[in-house]
Coordinates of C-alpha atoms in Angstrom, one line a residue:
M1 CA 14.2 32.2 -32.7
K2 CA 10.6 32.6 -31.7
N3 CA 9.8 35.9 -29.5
P4 CA 12.3 38.3 -28.3
P5 CA 11.7 39.4 -24.8
N6 CA 8.3 41.2 -24.1
P7 CA 9.4 44.5 -22.4
F8 CA 6.2 45.0 -20.7
D9 CA 6.5 41.6 -19.0
K10 CA 8.1 41.8 -15.4
Y11 CA 8.7 38.2 -15.3
S12 CA 9.1 35.5 -17.6
A13 CA 8.3 31.6 -17.8
E14 CA 10.4 28.9 -19.4
Y15 CA 9.4 25.5 -20.5
I16 CA 11.1 22.4 -18.8
G17 CA 12.2 20.5 -21.8
E18 CA 11.1 21.1 -25.4
P19 CA 8.6 23.9 -25.9
P20 CA 5.2 22.6 -27.6
P21 CA 5.0 23.1 -31.5
T22 CA 3.9 26.3 -32.8
K23 CA 0.2 26.3 -33.9
L24 CA -2.4 28.8 -34.8
E25 CA -4.6 29.9 -31.9
I26 CA -7.5 31.9 -32.2
F27 CA -8.8 34.6 -29.6
E28 CA -12.1 36.2 -29.8
E29 CA -12.2 39.4 -28.1
T30 CA -15.8 40.5 -27.5
A31 CA -15.1 43.4 -25.2
T32 CA -14.2 45.9 -27.9
K33 CA -15.5 49.1 -27.0
K34 CA -13.8 51.0 -30.2
M35 CA -13.0 50.4 -33.7
I36 CA -11.6 53.5 -35.3
T37 CA -8.0 54.4 -34.5
K38 CA -6.7 57.9 -34.9
A39 CA -2.8 57.7 -35.9
F40 CA -0.4 60.7 -37.0
A41 CA 0.8 60.5 -40.6
S42 CA 2.2 63.5 -42.1
D43 CA 1.8 62.4 -45.7
W44 CA -2.1 62.2 -45.2
E45 CA -4.9 64.4 -45.4
G46 CA -5.0 66.6 -42.3
G47 CA -1.9 64.7 -41.0
W48 CA -4.2 61.9 -39.5
R49 CA -5.4 58.6 -40.6
Y50 CA -8.5 56.9 -39.2
T51 CA -8.1 53.1 -39.3
V52 CA -10.3 50.0 -38.9
N53 CA -8.7 46.8 -37.7
C54 CA -11.0 43.7 -36.9
Y55 CA -7.9 41.3 -36.2
R56 CA -4.7 41.9 -34.1
G57 CA -1.6 39.5 -35.3
C58 CA -1.2 38.3 -38.8
V59 CA -0.6 35.0 -40.1
H60 CA 1.5 36.5 -43.1
G61 CA 4.6 36.4 -41.2
C62 CA 6.3 39.6 -42.3
T63 CA 9.4 39.9 -40.4
Y64 CA 9.7 43.7 -40.8
C65 CA 6.2 44.2 -39.6
F66 CA 5.8 47.7 -37.6
A67 CA 2.4 46.3 -36.0
R68 CA 4.3 43.3 -34.3
R69 CA 4.9 45.5 -31.3
Y70 CA 1.4 46.2 -30.9
H71 CA 1.1 42.3 -30.1
E72 CA 3.3 43.0 -27.2
F73 CA 0.6 45.4 -25.6
L74 CA -1.7 42.4 -25.3
G75 CA 0.8 40.4 -23.5
Y76 CA 2.1 38.3 -26.3
G77 CA 5.5 38.4 -28.2
A78 CA 6.5 40.1 -31.2
G79 CA 7.9 37.1 -33.1
T80 CA 5.8 33.9 -33.5
D81 CA 3.0 35.1 -31.2
F82 CA 2.1 37.8 -33.6
E83 CA 1.9 35.0 -36.5
T84 CA 0.2 32.3 -34.3
K85 CA -1.9 33.9 -31.9
I86 CA -4.7 35.7 -33.9
V87 CA -7.4 38.0 -31.9
V88 CA -10.5 38.4 -33.8
K89 CA -13.0 41.3 -32.9
P90 CA -16.4 39.5 -33.7
N91 CA -18.6 42.6 -32.6
A92 CA -16.3 45.0 -34.8
P93 CA -19.3 45.8 -37.3
Q94 CA -21.5 46.7 -34.6
V95 CA -19.0 48.8 -32.7
L96 CA -18.1 50.6 -35.9
R97 CA -21.9 51.5 -36.4
E98 CA -22.1 53.0 -33.1
E99 CA -18.9 55.3 -33.5
L100 CA -20.2 56.4 -37.0
K101 CA -23.5 57.8 -35.4
K102 CA -21.3 59.9 -33.3
T103 CA -18.0 60.8 -35.4
R104 CA -19.3 60.6 -39.1
Q105 CA -19.5 64.4 -39.7
K106 CA -15.5 64.6 -38.7
M107 CA -14.4 61.4 -40.6
P108 CA -12.9 62.3 -43.9
H109 CA -11.7 58.9 -44.7
V110 CA -11.2 55.5 -42.9
D111 CA -8.5 53.1 -43.9
F112 CA -8.6 49.2 -43.8
S113 CA -5.0 48.4 -42.6
F114 CA -2.5 49.4 -40.0
A115 CA -2.4 46.6 -37.1
T116 CA -2.9 43.9 -39.2
D117 CA -4.0 42.7 -43.0
P118 CA -7.8 43.4 -43.3
Y119 CA -7.7 40.4 -45.5
L120 CA -6.1 37.5 -43.4
P121 CA -7.4 33.9 -44.2
L122 CA -9.6 34.2 -41.4
E123 CA -11.9 36.8 -43.1
A124 CA -12.9 34.1 -45.5
S125 CA -15.2 32.6 -42.7
Y126 CA -15.4 35.6 -40.4
E127 CA -16.4 38.2 -42.9
L128 CA -15.8 41.3 -40.5
T129 CA -13.9 43.4 -43.0
R130 CA -16.7 42.9 -45.3
K131 CA -19.6 43.8 -42.8
C132 CA -17.5 47.0 -41.4
L133 CA -17.2 47.9 -45.2
I134 CA -20.9 47.6 -45.6
V135 CA -21.0 49.9 -42.5
C136 CA -18.9 52.4 -44.1
A137 CA -21.1 52.4 -47.1
D138 CA -24.4 52.9 -45.3
F139 CA -22.8 56.1 -43.5
G140 CA -21.0 57.2 -46.9
V141 CA -17.7 57.3 -45.6
P142 CA -14.8 57.4 -48.2
V143 CA -12.7 54.1 -47.6
G144 CA -9.0 53.0 -48.8
V145 CA -7.8 49.4 -48.2
I146 CA -4.3 48.2 -48.2
T147 CA -3.4 44.3 -48.3
K148 CA -1.4 41.7 -49.5
S149 CA -4.2 39.2 -50.1
P150 CA -6.3 38.4 -53.2
L151 CA -9.2 37.7 -51.2
V152 CA -10.2 41.6 -51.4
T153 CA -11.8 40.7 -54.8
R154 CA -14.5 38.8 -52.9
D155 CA -15.9 42.4 -52.0
I156 CA -15.4 43.9 -55.2
D157 CA -19.4 44.7 -55.0
V158 CA -19.2 46.7 -51.7
L159 CA -15.9 48.2 -52.8
Q160 CA -17.6 49.5 -56.1
K161 CA -20.6 51.0 -53.7
L162 CA -17.9 52.7 -51.8
K163 CA -15.9 53.9 -54.9
A164 CA -13.0 52.7 -52.5
W165 CA -9.4 52.9 -53.5
V166 CA -7.1 49.6 -53.0
C167 CA -3.4 49.4 -52.7
F168 CA -1.6 46.0 -52.6
S169 CA 1.6 45.9 -50.9
I170 CA 4.1 44.1 -53.2
P171 CA 7.9 45.0 -52.0
F172 CA 9.6 42.0 -54.0
L173 CA 9.1 40.9 -57.7
T174 CA 9.4 37.0 -57.1
K175 CA 8.4 34.6 -54.4
E176 CA 12.0 33.5 -54.1
K177 CA 12.9 37.2 -53.0
S178 CA 10.1 37.6 -50.8
N179 CA 10.5 34.3 -49.0
P180 CA 13.1 35.3 -46.4
F181 CA 11.0 38.5 -45.2
E182 CA 7.1 37.4 -45.8
P183 CA 7.2 33.8 -46.0
Y184 CA 3.5 33.3 -45.9
T185 CA 1.9 35.7 -48.1
P186 CA 0.4 35.1 -51.3
V187 CA 3.1 35.0 -54.0
P188 CA 3.6 38.3 -55.9
E189 CA 2.1 37.1 -59.1
A190 CA -1.3 36.3 -57.1
R191 CA -1.4 39.9 -55.8
F192 CA -0.9 41.1 -59.4
R193 CA -3.7 39.1 -60.8
A194 CA -5.7 40.6 -58.0
M195 CA -4.9 43.9 -58.8
E196 CA -5.8 43.5 -62.3
A197 CA -9.2 42.3 -61.3
I198 CA -9.7 45.2 -59.0
A199 CA -8.9 47.7 -61.9
N200 CA -10.9 46.0 -64.4
A201 CA -14.1 46.4 -62.0
G202 CA -13.6 50.2 -62.4
L203 CA -11.8 50.7 -59.2
S204 CA -8.6 52.7 -58.3
V205 CA -6.0 50.5 -57.4
G206 CA -2.1 51.1 -56.6
I207 CA 1.0 49.5 -55.4
G208 CA 2.7 50.1 -52.3
V209 CA 6.4 49.0 -52.7
A210 CA 6.9 49.0 -48.9
P211 CA 9.4 48.4 -47.4
V212 CA 12.4 48.7 -49.8
I213 CA 15.3 47.1 -48.1
P214 CA 18.6 48.7 -48.6
G215 CA 21.3 46.3 -50.3
Y216 CA 18.5 43.7 -51.1
S217 CA 15.4 44.8 -53.1
E218 CA 16.2 48.2 -54.9
P219 CA 16.9 46.5 -58.4
D220 CA 13.1 45.2 -58.4
I221 CA 11.6 48.7 -58.5
P222 CA 11.6 49.3 -62.2
K223 CA 9.8 45.9 -63.0
L224 CA 7.2 46.1 -60.0
L225 CA 6.2 49.5 -61.2
E226 CA 5.9 48.3 -64.7
R227 CA 4.0 44.9 -63.7
A228 CA 1.8 47.0 -61.6
K229 CA 1.0 49.6 -64.7
N230 CA 0.2 46.6 -66.7
A231 CA -2.1 45.5 -64.1
G232 CA -4.4 48.8 -64.2
A233 CA -2.5 50.7 -61.3
T234 CA -2.8 54.3 -61.4
H235 CA -1.0 55.2 -58.0
A236 CA 2.3 54.1 -56.2
F237 CA 4.5 54.9 -53.1
M238 CA 7.5 53.4 -51.6
S239 CA 9.3 53.6 -48.1
M240 CA 12.3 52.3 -46.6
L241 CA 12.3 49.6 -44.2
H242 CA 12.0 50.8 -40.8
L243 CA 12.4 48.6 -37.6
D244 CA 10.2 50.4 -34.9
S245 CA 11.5 48.5 -31.6
D246 CA 14.2 46.5 -30.2
S247 CA 12.0 43.3 -30.5
I248 CA 11.1 43.9 -34.1
E249 CA 14.7 44.5 -34.7
E250 CA 15.9 41.1 -33.1
Y251 CA 13.1 39.2 -34.8
F252 CA 14.1 40.5 -38.0
V253 CA 17.7 39.8 -37.8
A254 CA 17.3 36.5 -36.3
K255 CA 15.2 35.5 -39.4
M256 CA 17.6 36.8 -41.8
H257 CA 20.3 34.7 -40.3
E258 CA 17.9 31.7 -40.6
R259 CA 16.9 32.3 -44.1
L260 CA 19.8 34.2 -46.1
S261 CA 23.6 33.7 -46.3
P262 CA 25.8 35.3 -44.2
T263 CA 27.1 37.5 -46.9
A264 CA 23.4 38.8 -47.7
V265 CA 22.6 39.5 -44.1
K266 CA 25.9 41.8 -43.6
K267 CA 25.2 43.4 -46.7
I268 CA 21.6 44.4 -45.7
V269 CA 22.7 45.1 -41.9
N270 CA 25.6 47.5 -43.3
A271 CA 23.4 49.2 -46.0
M272 CA 20.8 49.9 -43.1
K273 CA 23.4 51.3 -40.4
R274 CA 24.5 53.6 -43.1
E275 CA 21.4 55.3 -43.5
R276 CA 20.5 55.1 -39.8
G277 CA 23.8 56.6 -38.6
G278 CA 25.1 53.4 -37.2
Q279 CA 21.9 51.7 -36.3
L280 CA 19.0 49.6 -37.6
Q281 CA 16.4 51.7 -36.0
H282 CA 15.3 55.1 -37.2
R283 CA 15.6 58.0 -34.5
S284 CA 12.4 59.7 -35.2
F285 CA 9.1 59.5 -37.2
K286 CA 10.5 62.0 -39.7
E287 CA 13.5 59.9 -40.4
R288 CA 11.5 56.9 -40.7
S289 CA 11.5 57.2 -44.6
E290 CA 14.8 59.1 -45.2
G291 CA 18.2 57.7 -45.9
R292 CA 21.5 59.5 -45.3
T293 CA 23.7 58.3 -48.1
E294 CA 23.9 58.7 -51.8
Q295 CA 22.8 55.3 -52.4
W296 CA 19.3 56.0 -51.2
E297 CA 19.5 59.1 -53.4
V298 CA 20.0 57.0 -56.3
T299 CA 17.4 54.7 -55.1
Q300 CA 14.8 57.7 -54.6
K301 CA 15.8 59.0 -58.2
L302 CA 15.3 55.7 -59.7
W303 CA 11.9 55.4 -58.0
D304 CA 11.1 58.9 -59.2
F305 CA 12.2 58.3 -62.9
H306 CA 9.9 55.0 -63.4
A307 CA 7.1 56.5 -61.3
K308 CA 6.9 59.7 -63.6
R309 CA 7.8 57.8 -66.7
L310 CA 4.6 55.2 -65.9
G311 CA 2.5 58.1 -65.1
F312 CA 1.8 57.0 -61.4
R313 CA 0.3 59.4 -58.9
E314 CA 1.8 59.2 -55.4
R315 CA -1.4 59.1 -53.6
E316 CA -5.0 58.3 -54.3
T317 CA -7.9 60.0 -52.8
A318 CA -11.4 58.1 -53.0
P319 CA -14.2 60.3 -53.8
E320 CA -17.2 60.4 -51.7
P321 CA -19.4 57.2 -52.1
E322 CA -23.0 57.4 -53.0
V323 CA -25.2 57.1 -49.7
E324 CA -28.3 54.9 -49.8
T325 CA -29.1 54.3 -46.2
V326 CA -27.4 56.7 -43.7
A327 CA -28.0 55.5 -40.1
P328 CA -29.3 58.4 -37.8
A329 CA -26.7 60.5 -36.3
P330 CA -27.7 61.8 -33.1
A331 CA -25.9 65.2 -31.6
Q332 CA -23.4 63.6 -29.3
Q333 CA -19.8 65.0 -28.4
S334 CA -17.1 63.8 -30.9
L335 CA -15.1 61.0 -29.8
F336 CA -11.9 62.6 -31.0

């Protein structure tokens, strides 16, 4: 299983003979004219998130990733294309600076995440996320970062200037448990070590246990929260697995069949169908993180009990960073 059919393609091409081996390809997109994306999120301030993504696609290969469908908008597939055809926006810092000149006064926060992990391995050489963080510091924009990568610790100096909050996505307690669903991510223990480094630097740090996969990962919740607390985390959230398109569902299920036993696959599929009214996909945004069964109620109570016991807050809001150099903000009409 490589890529499900792209629903935006009218025609398809087939290889004659064996297809070429999968390899990493990097596409530099220099025509980027917009860096800040406004996305609805009912549980965020004002009901909206403002996100920045310097890359598209992700080598972490998480089979459940909702951002896979965005790769189809670029003409690629939601399967292995998402993991191997990475789009880089080398002009991201310059574009972000120009946008903030026009929109800073209406920008309550900026989150580095959404369409991809801001700390892909490529970030080590491109440094686009770091440069964009510096731009946010220049404008005094509150910043949050969600990542699976210890590379975020490289930017502790800028994050301290921003007084940013950082959240590590760690849905599984062990590498063995995570392998079937996020095969190329840093091991959970490495993420916990990075979490501790961020906390020791005086920054607010949290854990996102997302997704929780019914019938598979619920037992990890107490120990994940305990491990995060010991690493200095102060806030935590969880969400149920949500499959946002037919392509993602097809790829997710195919990879389970490749990497898990038939019994384990059946257990997960049946559990998800019970939560989704007989199907794997949710029917609405509201339903995305809500379950229908008593089993999910038990999971929610398990989470609530341990999160309260350990003193976690659900969401962190970064304070206004200190502004040393603010670029001029000419009076122009808002982009939003």
